[in-house]
Amino acid sequence: MVSIACAACTGCSNSNLGDGAGYLGGEAGVASCPHYAERCDGPAPTYATDVAPIFDAHCAGCHNPAGEYPTVRFDSYAAITNPADEQAVTSAPGLVHQCRMPPEPLPAVPIAEANVVDCWFATGMLP
């Protein structure tokens, strides 16, 4: 369900001109977007052990109070599970699966990592 982007924020851009530029596969996310499995095997992932390292590597560089996208934060468990931001955070998996996040030139989130985050959302977002 989730996994997002921005390791160092050097390639981040918050401008959407409606021309497909800046997104892998264009804004429709169709050209080079891998398919993600939607299944959960094994124990439910936890934020501290399984999800935080993924968000730190792919999301928190831009999605933090000082980043380019400070209103949708992925820099802490409290920020991600904040009920006021629930809609923005829970829409993130769709953007990852459409290859709209992370934006070019950053690489897509690896399928295995996206599946871990998807399972974390699906199993109740354990701390």
CSV table of C-alpha atoms in Angstrom, one decimal:
chain,number,residue,atom,x,y,z
A,1,MET,CA,0.0,0.0,0.0
A,2,VAL,CA,2.8,2.5,0.8
A,3,SER,CA,6.3,3.5,0.2
A,4,ILE,CA,7.3,6.9,-0.7
A,5,ALA,CA,10.3,8.9,-1.7
A,6,CYS,CA,13.1,11.3,-1.3
A,7,ALA,CA,16.4,10.1,0.0
A,8,ALA,CA,18.4,13.3,0.0
A,9,CYS,CA,15.9,15.7,-1.7
A,10,THR,CA,18.3,16.7,-4.4
A,11,GLY,CA,15.8,15.7,-7.1
A,12,CYS,CA,12.6,16.6,-5.4
A,13,SER,CA,10.2,19.0,-7.1
A,14,ASN,CA,6.9,20.2,-5.9
A,15,SER,CA,5.8,21.7,-9.2
A,16,ASN,CA,3.1,19.9,-11.2
A,17,LEU,CA,2.7,21.5,-14.5
A,18,GLY,CA,0.3,18.9,-15.8
A,19,ASP,CA,2.7,17.8,-18.5
A,20,GLY,CA,3.9,14.5,-16.9
A,21,ALA,CA,7.4,15.8,-16.3
A,22,GLY,CA,9.0,15.0,-13.0
A,23,TYR,CA,7.2,11.6,-12.5
A,24,LEU,CA,8.4,8.2,-13.5
A,25,GLY,CA,6.2,7.1,-16.4
A,26,GLY,CA,4.5,10.5,-16.5
A,27,GLU,CA,1.7,11.6,-14.3
A,28,ALA,CA,-0.3,8.6,-15.2
A,29,GLY,CA,2.5,6.4,-13.9
A,30,VAL,CA,2.3,3.8,-16.6
A,31,ALA,CA,5.6,3.6,-18.5
A,32,SER,CA,8.2,2.2,-16.1
A,33,CYS,CA,6.1,1.4,-13.0
A,34,PRO,CA,6.6,-2.0,-11.5
A,35,HIS,CA,3.7,-4.0,-10.2
A,36,TYR,CA,3.5,-4.4,-6.5
A,37,ALA,CA,2.1,-7.5,-4.8
A,38,GLU,CA,-0.8,-6.9,-2.5
A,39,ARG,CA,-0.3,-9.7,0.0
A,40,CYS,CA,1.1,-9.9,3.5
A,41,ASP,CA,3.2,-12.9,4.5
A,42,GLY,CA,4.6,-13.5,8.0
A,43,PRO,CA,4.1,-11.5,11.1
A,44,ALA,CA,2.7,-7.9,10.9
A,45,PRO,CA,5.5,-5.4,10.3
A,46,THR,CA,6.2,-2.8,13.0
A,47,TYR,CA,7.1,0.9,12.5
A,48,ALA,CA,10.3,0.8,14.6
A,49,THR,CA,11.8,-2.3,13.1
A,50,ASP,CA,10.5,-2.6,9.6
A,51,VAL,CA,8.9,0.6,8.3
A,52,ALA,CA,11.0,3.5,9.8
A,53,PRO,CA,14.1,2.5,7.8
A,54,ILE,CA,12.1,2.5,4.6
A,55,PHE,CA,10.5,5.9,5.3
A,56,ASP,CA,13.9,7.3,6.3
A,57,ALA,CA,15.5,6.1,3.0
A,58,HIS,CA,12.7,7.1,0.6
A,59,CYS,CA,10.4,9.7,2.3
A,60,ALA,CA,11.6,11.7,5.2
A,61,GLY,CA,14.1,13.7,3.2
A,62,CYS,CA,11.2,15.7,1.7
A,63,HIS,CA,8.4,14.9,4.0
A,64,ASN,CA,9.6,16.6,7.2
A,65,PRO,CA,9.0,20.0,8.8
A,66,ALA,CA,11.9,21.5,7.0
A,67,GLY,CA,11.5,19.6,3.7
A,68,GLU,CA,9.7,20.4,0.5
A,69,TYR,CA,6.5,18.7,1.6
A,70,PRO,CA,6.2,19.7,5.3
A,71,THR,CA,2.5,19.1,5.5
A,72,VAL,CA,2.7,15.4,4.7
A,73,ARG,CA,5.2,14.0,7.1
A,74,PHE,CA,7.0,10.7,7.2
A,75,ASP,CA,9.7,11.5,9.7
A,76,SER,CA,8.2,10.0,12.8
A,77,TYR,CA,5.5,7.5,13.9
A,78,ALA,CA,3.6,10.3,15.6
A,79,ALA,CA,3.5,12.3,12.4
A,80,ILE,CA,2.4,9.4,10.3
A,81,THR,CA,-0.3,8.3,12.7
A,82,ASN,CA,-1.6,11.8,13.3
A,83,PRO,CA,-5.4,11.7,12.7
A,84,ALA,CA,-5.3,15.2,11.2
A,85,ASP,CA,-3.0,13.9,8.4
A,86,GLU,CA,-4.6,10.5,7.9
A,87,GLN,CA,-6.0,11.2,4.5
A,88,ALA,CA,-2.7,12.5,3.0
A,89,VAL,CA,-0.6,9.7,4.5
A,90,THR,CA,-3.0,6.9,3.5
A,91,SER,CA,-3.0,8.2,-0.1
A,92,ALA,CA,0.8,7.8,-0.3
A,93,PRO,CA,0.7,4.1,-1.3
A,94,GLY,CA,-1.3,4.9,-4.4
A,95,LEU,CA,1.3,7.5,-5.4
A,96,VAL,CA,4.1,5.0,-4.9
A,97,HIS,CA,2.3,2.3,-6.8
A,98,GLN,CA,1.6,4.8,-9.7
A,99,CYS,CA,5.3,5.7,-9.7
A,100,ARG,CA,4.5,9.3,-8.9
A,101,MET,CA,6.6,9.1,-5.7
A,102,PRO,CA,9.4,9.3,-5.4
A,103,PRO,CA,9.7,11.9,-8.2
A,104,GLU,CA,12.4,11.6,-10.9
A,105,PRO,CA,15.3,11.3,-10.9
A,106,LEU,CA,15.0,9.3,-7.6
A,107,PRO,CA,14.6,5.6,-8.1
A,108,ALA,CA,11.3,3.8,-7.5
A,109,VAL,CA,10.8,2.2,-4.1
A,110,PRO,CA,11.8,-1.4,-4.3
A,111,ILE,CA,8.9,-3.8,-4.5
A,112,ALA,CA,9.8,-5.7,-1.4
A,113,GLU,CA,9.9,-2.4,0.6
A,114,ALA,CA,6.6,-1.2,-0.8
A,115,ASN,CA,5.0,-4.5,0.2
A,116,VAL,CA,6.3,-4.1,3.8
A,117,VAL,CA,4.8,-0.7,4.1
A,118,ASP,CA,1.5,-1.9,2.4
A,119,CYS,CA,1.3,-4.7,5.0
A,120,TRP,CA,2.1,-2.3,7.8
A,121,PHE,CA,-0.9,-0.1,6.8
A,122,ALA,CA,-3.1,-3.1,6.3
A,123,THR,CA,-2.3,-4.7,9.6
A,124,GLY,CA,-3.0,-1.7,11.8
A,125,MET,CA,0.2,0.4,11.7
A,126,LEU,CA,1.8,-1.1,14.8
A,127,PRO,CA,4.5,1.0,16.5
